[in-house]
Amino acid sequence: MDFWQRYRAIDARDTRFDGQFYTAVRTTGIYCRPSCPARTPKAANVTFYETSAAAHDAGYRACKRCLPEAVPGTPAWNLRQDIAGRAMRLINDGVINRDGVEGLAARLGYSSRQLNRILTQELGAGPLSLARAGRAQTARTLLVSTTMKLADVAFAAGFSSVRQFNETMLEVFGMTPTALRAARQPKAPAGSTAITLRLPYREPFDPGIFTFLAVRALPGIEVGTTASYARTLRLPHGDARFRVDYDDGGPGRPLTLTIGAVDLRDLPALLSRVRRLFDLDADPVAIDNALAGDNRLTDAVAGAPGIRMPGALDPAEMLVRAMVGQQVTVAAARTALTQLAAVGRPSQSPGEGLDRMFPTAAEIAADGHALLRGPRKRTEALLAAASALAEGRLDFGYGDDPASLAAKLLPLAGVGPWTVGYLTMRVLGAPDVFLANDAAVRNGIKALSGMAEAAANAGPGLPGAAGRTPDFREVSPWRSYATMHLWRAAAPSTAGARPRAAALAAAGTSTARTSTAEKANR
C-alpha cells in the first residue's frame, strides 16, 4: 500500500488494516491503529510504520484511546518469504528471548550486523526493538486480562528484569504497569489458577477449523469439538496445556484461550503458536474477495466466509503426522498415530483428560518400529526421518522459506512434492500453495466447476469454468485457502451430505493423496 491508500484507510477507520501498519502523528507524538476513533490527522503530520517497534524507535508512544497493540497481527509475515518475514516468524516464537540476536541471525544464515541492517531497512527497526515491542504487547495483554503478579508478568513477557519491564511500559504506553492494570481492572475466575486471554482476530471467522482439528485429535494428547480444542504441547522450557473456545453467540464472537499449565518463559511462544494454529492474523475479507472473483469458488466462499488454514504447533510433529497419513484416510491416520503416541511420555502437567505428550523424534526413532504398521518402506522412511530430526541432521521450522524447506525435506525417503507442499502450508503458513497432485483437490475442482457450469447454463451471461486455469493462479496469492475450499467441496462425493465443517475435516489432509514422486520414494 502506498501513502494515500493507507491514508484513505485511516480516514475510513477501516478495522481490516489494524495491525497491518501503524499511524504516527507528529503533532501529538503518538501512534495509533488505522481504525482509531480520534479525528483523522492532516496528511502532512502523518508517518506510517510497518511495525509498532519502528514507531517506538522514532519516539512515539501508543495511543491510550485505540490501544494499537490490542489487535491481530499482520498476515504479511506469512505472505512474505524474505528475510524480514522469516525473522518476524522466529521473533514472534520467542527465539530472541531464548537465544538472543546471535541465535536468530544464525538460524537465518546471517551475521547479527547484517540482520540488524536488513530489518532496519525493511521494517524500520532492528531485531532487539522488534522483540521489545513484542514483549510490551504480551505484557499489556497479561496486565489487562489477568491478575498475575507484576513480576510474573514481566518475566512471562520476556523481560530480563522488573526494572526493564517498568521502563519499557512507561516509554511505550505512557503509563506504569500498575496504571495500565487499574484502567482495565481484570478479574480472575473464582477458584482458578489458569491464565485466560481473549484472542483478537479479523472477522469473519469460519469455525470449521475446530472440526478439522477435532477429527485428527489423539486421545490423551488432544481433544476437540465443533467449537473448542485443547491439547498438551512441548515447549522449550517444559510442558504446556491449553484450550481454545469459540463462542459464536457471545458479544463479538470471542475466541478465548485458557492456559492450564505453562512455564512463564514459554508464554510468548505459546501465544504465537496458538495464533498460528488458528490462522488468527489472516485478512479474511481480502482473501474472500480474491477467491470469490473466481466463479468456481464464489458459492463456496459465500457458504464458508472467513475459512482458516490450520497451522502447526510443532514442525517436527507435523512432519511425522504427514508421513503417517500418506495414502490412508484421516481415520486410519488417527488410529496409526494413536498407536505411535504410546511411545511418548506422560505429561508433567496433566489435566482435563489430557495426560500424554506427542512423542519426540528420539522416542519414535528408538521405539516406534514396534508400533508402526503398514508397508515396510514407509515405516523405514518415517524412522529415518525421526532419526535425522533426533540427531540434528534435519532441522526445519518457522524460519524457513518454501525453497529451503523443500531442499531439506525432498532428499528424505518417502517425502515428495505433496508432503513438502502440505508442510509449507501448515508450518510456514504460506498462503499460495496449490497441491496439484492431491486427489481431493482434483475432485473438488470437478465438483465446483460442475456447479459453475450449471449456474452459467441456468443464467445467461454468467461465466462458466471455461477459460480458468487448473492451478487457480487467478486467485494468487491465496491458493492455500482455495485448497481448503476444494477439500470441502470434494467431501460430499465420498461422504454424503454431511455438515460443511465435517465435510471439510474429512476431505482435509493426511488422506490417500500422495504424489507419484512420494510413491516412488518408498
Coordinates of C-alpha atoms in Angstrom, one line a residue:
M1 CA 0.0 0.0 0.0
D2 CA 1.2 3.5 -0.8
F3 CA 0.8 6.5 1.5
W4 CA -2.5 7.6 0.1
Q5 CA -4.0 4.2 0.2
R6 CA -3.1 4.0 3.8
Y7 CA -4.4 7.5 4.5
R8 CA -7.7 6.6 3.0
A9 CA -7.8 3.5 5.2
I10 CA -7.4 5.6 8.4
D11 CA -9.8 8.2 7.2
A12 CA -12.4 5.4 6.7
R13 CA -11.3 3.9 10.1
D14 CA -11.1 0.5 8.4
T15 CA -10.6 -2.2 11.0
R16 CA -9.3 -4.7 8.4
F17 CA -5.9 -2.8 8.5
D18 CA -5.5 -2.8 12.3
G19 CA -2.1 -4.5 13.0
Q20 CA -1.0 -4.3 9.3
F21 CA 0.5 -0.8 9.7
Y22 CA 0.7 2.0 12.3
T23 CA -0.1 5.7 12.0
A24 CA 2.2 8.1 13.8
V25 CA 1.2 11.7 14.3
R26 CA 4.0 14.2 14.7
T27 CA 1.9 16.9 16.4
T28 CA 0.8 14.6 19.2
G29 CA 3.8 12.2 19.5
I30 CA 1.6 9.1 19.5
Y31 CA 0.9 6.3 17.1
C32 CA -2.5 4.6 16.5
R33 CA -4.2 1.8 14.8
P34 CA -5.8 2.6 11.4
S35 CA -9.3 2.4 13.0
C36 CA -8.6 4.9 15.8
P37 CA -11.8 6.8 16.5
A38 CA -9.9 10.1 17.0
R39 CA -10.2 12.8 14.4
T40 CA -8.2 12.0 11.3
P41 CA -4.9 13.9 11.4
K42 CA -3.7 16.1 8.5
A43 CA -1.8 14.1 5.9
A44 CA 1.2 16.4 6.4
N45 CA 1.5 15.3 10.0
V46 CA 1.3 11.6 9.4
T47 CA 4.0 9.0 9.1
F48 CA 3.2 5.3 8.5
Y49 CA 5.2 2.5 10.0
E50 CA 5.3 -1.2 9.2
T51 CA 5.7 -2.2 12.9
S52 CA 5.0 -0.7 16.3
A53 CA 8.7 -1.1 17.0
A54 CA 9.6 1.3 14.3
A55 CA 7.2 3.9 15.8
H56 CA 8.7 3.3 19.2
D57 CA 12.2 3.9 17.8
A58 CA 11.0 7.1 16.2
G59 CA 10.0 8.4 19.6
Y60 CA 6.2 7.8 19.5
R61 CA 4.1 6.2 22.3
A62 CA 1.0 4.1 21.9
C63 CA -2.4 5.8 21.8
K64 CA -4.3 5.3 25.1
R65 CA -7.6 5.6 23.3
C66 CA -7.4 3.0 20.5
L67 CA -4.7 0.7 22.1
P68 CA -2.9 -0.2 18.8
E69 CA -1.2 -3.2 20.5
A70 CA -4.6 -4.9 21.2
V71 CA -5.1 -6.0 17.6
P72 CA -4.5 -9.1 15.4
G73 CA -1.0 -9.3 13.9
T74 CA -0.3 -8.7 10.2
P75 CA -0.6 -11.5 7.7
A76 CA 2.5 -10.1 6.0
W77 CA 4.9 -12.3 7.9
N78 CA 3.3 -15.4 6.3
L79 CA 2.9 -13.8 2.9
R80 CA 6.5 -12.6 2.9
Q81 CA 9.1 -15.3 2.5
D82 CA 12.1 -12.9 2.6
I83 CA 14.5 -12.5 5.5
A84 CA 12.2 -10.0 7.2
G85 CA 9.2 -12.3 7.1
R86 CA 11.2 -15.3 8.3
A87 CA 12.8 -13.2 11.1
M88 CA 9.5 -12.0 12.3
R89 CA 8.1 -15.5 12.5
L90 CA 11.0 -16.5 14.7
I91 CA 10.9 -13.4 16.8
N92 CA 7.2 -14.0 17.5
D93 CA 8.1 -17.5 18.5
G94 CA 10.4 -16.1 21.2
V95 CA 13.8 -17.0 19.6
I96 CA 15.4 -13.8 20.7
N97 CA 14.2 -14.3 24.3
R98 CA 15.8 -17.7 24.3
D99 CA 18.9 -17.4 22.0
G100 CA 19.5 -13.7 21.6
V101 CA 20.1 -11.8 18.3
E102 CA 23.1 -14.0 17.6
G103 CA 20.9 -17.1 17.7
L104 CA 18.3 -15.6 15.5
A105 CA 20.9 -14.5 13.0
A106 CA 22.5 -18.0 13.0
R107 CA 19.1 -19.6 12.2
L108 CA 18.7 -17.3 9.2
G109 CA 22.3 -17.6 7.9
Y110 CA 23.4 -14.0 8.5
S111 CA 25.6 -12.2 10.9
S112 CA 23.9 -10.2 13.6
R113 CA 25.2 -7.0 12.0
Q114 CA 23.7 -7.9 8.6
L115 CA 20.4 -8.9 10.1
N116 CA 20.1 -5.7 12.0
R117 CA 20.8 -3.7 8.8
I118 CA 18.2 -5.7 6.8
L119 CA 15.4 -5.5 9.4
T120 CA 16.0 -1.8 10.0
Q121 CA 15.8 -1.1 6.2
E122 CA 12.8 -3.3 5.7
L123 CA 10.8 -2.8 8.9
G124 CA 12.1 0.3 10.4
A125 CA 13.5 -1.3 13.5
G126 CA 16.2 -3.8 14.4
P127 CA 15.7 -7.3 16.0
L128 CA 16.0 -6.1 19.6
S129 CA 13.5 -3.4 19.1
L130 CA 11.1 -5.8 17.3
A131 CA 11.4 -8.2 20.2
R132 CA 11.0 -5.4 22.7
A133 CA 7.7 -4.4 21.1
G134 CA 6.5 -8.0 21.2
R135 CA 7.3 -8.1 25.0
A136 CA 5.4 -4.9 25.6
Q137 CA 2.4 -6.2 23.7
T138 CA 2.4 -9.5 25.6
A139 CA 2.9 -7.7 28.9
R140 CA 0.0 -5.3 28.2
T141 CA -2.3 -8.3 27.4
L142 CA -1.4 -10.0 30.6
L143 CA -1.8 -6.8 32.7
V144 CA -5.3 -6.1 31.4
S145 CA -6.5 -9.7 31.2
T146 CA -5.1 -11.5 34.3
T147 CA -4.4 -10.8 37.9
M148 CA -0.8 -12.2 37.7
K149 CA 1.7 -10.5 39.9
L150 CA 3.6 -7.7 38.1
A151 CA 6.9 -9.6 38.5
D152 CA 5.4 -12.7 36.9
V153 CA 4.0 -10.6 34.0
A154 CA 7.5 -9.1 33.5
F155 CA 9.2 -12.4 33.2
A156 CA 6.4 -14.1 31.3
A157 CA 6.6 -11.4 28.6
G158 CA 10.3 -12.0 28.2
F159 CA 11.8 -9.0 30.1
S160 CA 15.1 -9.8 31.9
S161 CA 14.2 -7.6 34.9
V162 CA 11.3 -5.8 36.6
R163 CA 13.1 -2.5 36.1
Q164 CA 13.4 -3.1 32.4
F165 CA 9.7 -4.0 32.3
N166 CA 8.7 -0.8 34.1
E167 CA 10.8 1.4 32.0
T168 CA 9.6 -0.1 28.7
M169 CA 5.9 0.0 29.6
L170 CA 6.2 3.6 30.6
E171 CA 8.1 4.5 27.5
V172 CA 5.8 2.6 25.1
F173 CA 2.4 3.3 26.7
G174 CA 3.0 6.4 28.7
M175 CA 1.7 4.6 31.8
T176 CA 3.1 2.4 34.5
P177 CA 2.2 -1.2 34.7
T178 CA 0.1 -0.5 37.7
A179 CA -1.8 2.3 36.0
L180 CA -2.4 0.1 32.9
R181 CA -3.9 -2.6 35.0
A182 CA -6.0 -0.2 37.1
A183 CA -7.6 1.2 33.9
R184 CA -8.9 -2.3 33.0
Q185 CA -9.4 -3.9 36.4
P186 CA -9.1 -7.6 35.3
K187 CA -10.8 -10.2 37.4
A188 CA -9.6 -13.8 37.9
P189 CA -12.2 -16.6 37.6
A190 CA -13.2 -17.9 41.0
G191 CA -11.1 -20.8 42.2
S192 CA -9.0 -20.9 39.0
T193 CA -5.2 -20.6 38.6
A194 CA -5.4 -20.7 34.8
I195 CA -4.4 -17.8 32.6
T196 CA -7.4 -16.7 30.4
L197 CA -6.9 -14.4 27.5
R198 CA -9.1 -13.2 24.6
L199 CA -7.5 -13.8 21.2
P200 CA -8.2 -10.9 18.7
Y201 CA -8.9 -11.8 15.1
R202 CA -10.4 -10.3 12.0
E203 CA -13.9 -11.2 11.1
P204 CA -15.4 -13.2 9.5
F205 CA -14.2 -16.4 11.2
D206 CA -15.3 -19.9 10.0
P207 CA -15.3 -22.3 13.0
G208 CA -14.8 -25.3 10.7
I209 CA -11.2 -25.3 11.7
F210 CA -12.2 -26.7 15.1
T211 CA -13.8 -29.8 13.4
F212 CA -10.7 -30.1 11.2
L213 CA -8.6 -30.4 14.4
A214 CA -11.1 -32.5 16.3
V215 CA -11.2 -35.4 13.9
R216 CA -7.4 -35.6 14.0
A217 CA -7.2 -35.3 17.8
L218 CA -5.2 -38.1 19.5
P219 CA -6.6 -39.4 22.8
G220 CA -4.8 -38.1 25.9
I221 CA -2.9 -35.5 23.8
E222 CA -5.7 -33.6 22.2
V223 CA -9.5 -33.2 22.4
G224 CA -11.8 -31.2 20.2
T225 CA -15.4 -30.3 19.4
T226 CA -17.0 -28.1 16.8
A227 CA -16.3 -25.0 19.0
S228 CA -13.3 -26.0 21.2
Y229 CA -9.8 -27.5 21.0
A230 CA -7.4 -28.5 23.8
R231 CA -4.1 -30.3 23.9
T232 CA -0.8 -30.7 25.6
L233 CA 2.3 -29.2 24.0
R234 CA 6.0 -29.5 24.5
L235 CA 7.7 -26.0 24.6
P236 CA 11.4 -25.1 25.1
H237 CA 11.2 -24.8 28.9
G238 CA 8.6 -27.5 29.7
D239 CA 5.2 -29.0 29.1
A240 CA 2.1 -26.8 28.5
R241 CA -1.6 -27.4 28.3
F242 CA -4.2 -25.1 26.8
R243 CA -7.7 -24.8 25.5
V244 CA -9.3 -22.5 22.9
D245 CA -13.1 -21.9 22.9
Y246 CA -15.2 -20.1 20.3
D247 CA -18.5 -18.5 21.4
D248 CA -20.5 -17.8 18.2
G249 CA -23.4 -16.4 20.2
G250 CA -21.4 -14.1 22.5
P251 CA -20.8 -10.4 22.0
G252 CA -18.0 -10.0 19.4
R253 CA -18.0 -13.9 19.0
P254 CA -14.9 -14.2 21.2
L255 CA -12.1 -16.7 20.9
T256 CA -10.8 -17.4 24.4
L257 CA -7.5 -19.1 25.3
T258 CA -7.3 -20.8 28.6
I259 CA -3.8 -21.8 29.6
G260 CA -3.9 -24.6 32.2
A261 CA -0.2 -25.0 32.6
V262 CA 2.9 -23.3 31.1
D263 CA 6.4 -22.3 32.1
L264 CA 6.0 -18.5 32.1
R265 CA 9.2 -18.2 30.0
D266 CA 7.3 -20.1 27.2
L267 CA 4.2 -17.9 27.3
P268 CA 5.1 -15.7 24.3
A269 CA 5.9 -18.8 22.2
L270 CA 2.6 -20.4 23.2
L271 CA 0.6 -17.3 22.3
S272 CA 2.3 -17.1 18.9
R273 CA 1.8 -20.8 18.1
V274 CA -1.8 -20.8 19.1
R275 CA -2.4 -17.8 16.8
R276 CA -0.6 -19.6 14.0
L277 CA -2.6 -22.8 14.6
F278 CA -5.9 -20.9 14.1
D279 CA -4.6 -18.5 11.5
L280 CA -5.7 -15.5 13.5
D281 CA -3.6 -13.0 11.7
A282 CA -5.2 -13.6 8.4
D283 CA -7.1 -10.9 6.5
P284 CA -10.3 -12.9 5.6
V285 CA -12.0 -10.1 3.7
A286 CA -9.1 -9.7 1.3
I287 CA -8.8 -13.5 0.9
D288 CA -12.6 -14.0 0.4
N289 CA -12.8 -11.1 -2.1
A290 CA -10.0 -12.6 -4.2
L291 CA -11.4 -16.2 -4.1
A292 CA -14.9 -15.1 -4.8
G293 CA -13.7 -13.5 -8.0
D294 CA -13.2 -17.0 -9.4
N295 CA -16.6 -18.2 -10.3
R296 CA -15.7 -21.8 -9.4
L297 CA -15.3 -20.6 -5.8
T298 CA -18.0 -18.0 -5.5
D299 CA -20.6 -20.2 -3.9
A300 CA -18.0 -22.0 -1.7
V301 CA -16.8 -18.6 -0.3
A302 CA -20.4 -17.5 0.3
G303 CA -21.1 -20.7 2.2
A304 CA -18.0 -20.5 4.4
P305 CA -16.7 -16.9 4.7
G306 CA -13.5 -16.5 6.7
I307 CA -12.2 -20.0 6.2
R308 CA -8.9 -20.5 8.0
M309 CA -5.8 -22.5 7.1
P310 CA -4.7 -24.6 10.1
G311 CA -1.1 -24.0 11.2
A312 CA 1.4 -26.2 13.1
L313 CA 2.2 -26.1 16.8
D314 CA 5.3 -28.2 16.3
P315 CA 7.1 -28.5 12.9
A316 CA 8.7 -31.9 13.7
E317 CA 5.4 -33.3 14.9
M318 CA 3.7 -32.1 11.7
L319 CA 6.2 -34.0 9.5
V320 CA 5.5 -37.2 11.4
R321 CA 1.7 -36.7 11.1
A322 CA 2.1 -36.0 7.3
M323 CA 4.2 -39.1 6.7
V324 CA 2.0 -41.4 8.7
G325 CA -1.1 -40.0 6.9
Q326 CA 0.1 -40.7 3.4
Q327 CA -2.1 -43.0 1.3
V328 CA -4.6 -43.6 4.1
T329 CA -7.8 -42.0 5.3
V330 CA -8.0 -39.5 8.1
A331 CA -9.5 -42.1 10.4
A332 CA -6.7 -44.6 9.6
A333 CA -4.0 -42.0 10.1
R334 CA -5.5 -41.1 13.5
T335 CA -5.5 -44.8 14.5
A336 CA -1.9 -45.2 13.5
L337 CA -0.8 -42.1 15.3
T338 CA -2.7 -43.1 18.4
Q339 CA -0.7 -46.3 18.5
L340 CA 2.5 -44.5 17.8
A341 CA 1.7 -42.0 20.6
A342 CA 2.2 -44.8 23.1
V343 CA 6.0 -44.3 22.9
G344 CA 5.5 -40.7 24.2
R345 CA 5.9 -39.9 27.9
P346 CA 3.3 -38.8 30.3
S347 CA 2.7 -35.1 30.6
Q348 CA 4.3 -33.3 33.6
S349 CA 1.2 -31.0 33.8
P350 CA -1.8 -33.3 33.2
G351 CA -5.4 -32.1 33.4
E352 CA -8.8 -32.1 31.8
G353 CA -8.3 -35.6 30.4
L354 CA -5.0 -34.7 28.7
D355 CA -2.2 -36.6 30.2
R356 CA 0.3 -37.5 27.5
M357 CA 2.8 -35.8 25.2
F358 CA 3.2 -36.4 21.5
P359 CA 6.4 -38.5 21.2
T360 CA 9.6 -36.8 20.3
A361 CA 11.6 -37.7 17.3
A362 CA 14.1 -39.5 19.5
E363 CA 11.3 -41.6 21.1
I364 CA 9.9 -42.5 17.7
A365 CA 13.3 -43.5 16.4
A366 CA 14.1 -45.6 19.4
D367 CA 10.8 -47.4 20.0
G368 CA 8.4 -46.6 17.1
H369 CA 9.2 -49.6 14.9
A370 CA 7.3 -51.9 17.2
L371 CA 4.1 -49.9 16.9
L372 CA 4.1 -48.8 13.2
R373 CA 2.0 -50.8 10.8
G374 CA 1.8 -50.7 7.0
P375 CA 4.3 -51.0 4.2
R376 CA 7.9 -51.7 5.3
K377 CA 9.4 -48.9 3.2
R378 CA 7.0 -46.3 4.7
T379 CA 7.9 -47.4 8.2
E380 CA 11.6 -47.2 7.4
A381 CA 11.2 -43.8 5.8
L382 CA 9.4 -42.5 9.0
L383 CA 12.0 -43.9 11.3
A384 CA 14.8 -42.5 9.1
A385 CA 13.2 -39.0 9.2
A386 CA 12.8 -39.3 13.0
S387 CA 16.4 -40.3 13.4
A388 CA 17.5 -37.3 11.3
L389 CA 15.5 -35.0 13.5
A390 CA 16.7 -36.5 16.7
E391 CA 20.4 -36.4 15.7
G392 CA 20.1 -32.8 14.4
R393 CA 20.8 -33.7 10.8
L394 CA 17.4 -32.4 9.9
D395 CA 16.3 -29.0 11.3
F396 CA 13.5 -27.0 9.9
G397 CA 10.8 -24.7 11.2
Y398 CA 9.1 -21.3 11.1
G399 CA 12.2 -19.5 9.9
D400 CA 12.4 -21.4 6.6
D401 CA 11.1 -20.3 3.3
P402 CA 9.5 -22.7 0.8
A403 CA 12.7 -23.2 -1.1
S404 CA 14.8 -24.0 1.9
L405 CA 12.1 -26.3 3.3
A406 CA 11.9 -28.2 0.1
A407 CA 15.7 -28.5 0.0
K408 CA 15.7 -30.0 3.4
L409 CA 12.8 -32.4 3.0
L410 CA 12.9 -33.7 -0.5
P411 CA 16.1 -35.7 0.0
L412 CA 14.2 -37.8 2.6
A413 CA 12.9 -41.2 1.5
G414 CA 9.1 -41.1 1.5
V415 CA 8.8 -37.4 1.1
G416 CA 7.7 -35.8 -2.2
P417 CA 6.1 -32.6 -3.5
W418 CA 2.8 -33.3 -1.8
T419 CA 4.3 -33.6 1.7
V420 CA 6.5 -30.6 1.1
G421 CA 3.6 -28.5 -0.1
Y422 CA 1.4 -29.6 2.8
L423 CA 4.2 -28.7 5.3
T424 CA 4.7 -25.4 3.5
M425 CA 1.1 -24.6 4.2
R426 CA 0.9 -25.9 7.8
V427 CA 4.4 -24.9 9.1
L428 CA 5.2 -21.7 7.2
G429 CA 1.6 -20.6 6.9
A430 CA 2.4 -19.9 3.2
P431 CA -0.9 -18.6 1.6
D432 CA -0.2 -19.5 -2.0
V433 CA 0.4 -23.3 -2.1
F434 CA -1.6 -25.3 -4.6
L435 CA -1.5 -29.1 -4.2
A436 CA -2.0 -30.1 -7.8
N437 CA -1.4 -33.8 -7.2
D438 CA -3.9 -34.0 -4.4
A439 CA -6.8 -36.3 -5.4
A440 CA -9.3 -34.4 -3.2
V441 CA -8.2 -31.1 -4.8
R442 CA -8.9 -32.6 -8.2
N443 CA -12.3 -33.9 -7.1
G444 CA -13.1 -30.5 -5.6
I445 CA -12.2 -28.8 -8.8
K446 CA -14.6 -31.1 -10.7
A447 CA -17.4 -30.5 -8.2
L448 CA -17.0 -26.7 -8.2
S449 CA -16.5 -26.5 -11.9
G450 CA -19.6 -28.5 -12.5
M451 CA -21.6 -26.2 -10.3
A452 CA -20.2 -23.1 -12.1
E453 CA -21.1 -24.6 -15.4
A454 CA -24.7 -25.4 -14.2
A455 CA -25.0 -21.8 -12.9
A456 CA -23.8 -20.4 -16.3
N457 CA -26.4 -22.6 -18.1
A458 CA -29.2 -21.5 -15.8
G459 CA -28.3 -17.8 -16.0
P460 CA -27.4 -16.5 -19.5
G461 CA -24.4 -14.2 -19.3
L462 CA -22.9 -15.8 -16.3
P463 CA -19.3 -17.1 -16.9
G464 CA -18.7 -20.8 -16.5
A465 CA -15.5 -22.5 -15.5
A466 CA -14.1 -22.5 -19.1
G467 CA -11.0 -20.3 -19.6
R468 CA -9.9 -20.7 -15.9
T469 CA -6.5 -22.2 -15.2
P470 CA -6.5 -25.6 -13.5
D471 CA -4.0 -24.4 -10.9
F472 CA -6.2 -21.4 -9.8
R473 CA -3.4 -18.9 -10.4
E474 CA -6.2 -16.3 -10.8
V475 CA -6.6 -16.2 -7.0
S476 CA -2.9 -16.0 -6.2
P477 CA -1.5 -15.3 -3.6
W478 CA -4.3 -17.1 -1.7
R479 CA -4.3 -20.5 -3.3
S480 CA -3.8 -22.3 0.0
Y481 CA -7.2 -21.0 1.1
A482 CA -8.6 -22.2 -2.3
T483 CA -7.2 -25.6 -1.4
M484 CA -9.2 -25.6 1.8
H485 CA -12.4 -24.8 -0.1
L486 CA -11.6 -27.5 -2.7
W487 CA -11.1 -30.1 0.1
R488 CA -14.5 -29.1 1.5
A489 CA -16.2 -29.4 -2.0
A490 CA -14.7 -32.8 -2.5
A491 CA -16.2 -34.3 0.7
P492 CA -19.8 -34.7 -0.4
S493 CA -18.9 -37.1 -3.2
T494 CA -17.3 -39.5 -0.8
A495 CA -19.0 -38.7 2.5
G496 CA -22.6 -37.9 1.6
A497 CA -24.5 -34.9 2.8
R498 CA -22.6 -34.2 5.9
P499 CA -22.4 -30.8 7.6
R500 CA -20.0 -28.3 6.0
A501 CA -17.5 -28.4 8.9
A502 CA -17.4 -32.2 9.0
A503 CA -17.0 -32.3 5.2
L504 CA -14.0 -30.0 5.4
A505 CA -12.5 -32.2 8.1
A506 CA -12.9 -35.4 6.2
A507 CA -11.6 -34.0 3.0
G508 CA -8.6 -32.4 4.5
T509 CA -5.0 -33.5 4.6
S510 CA -3.5 -36.8 5.7
T511 CA -5.6 -39.0 3.3
A512 CA -5.0 -41.1 0.3
R513 CA -3.5 -38.3 -1.8
T514 CA 0.2 -38.9 -2.3
S515 CA 2.1 -37.7 -5.4
T516 CA 3.8 -40.1 -7.8
A517 CA 7.2 -38.8 -6.5
E518 CA 6.4 -39.8 -3.0
K519 CA 5.2 -43.2 -4.0
A520 CA 8.5 -43.7 -5.9
N521 CA 10.4 -42.8 -2.8
R522 CA 9.0 -45.8 -1.0

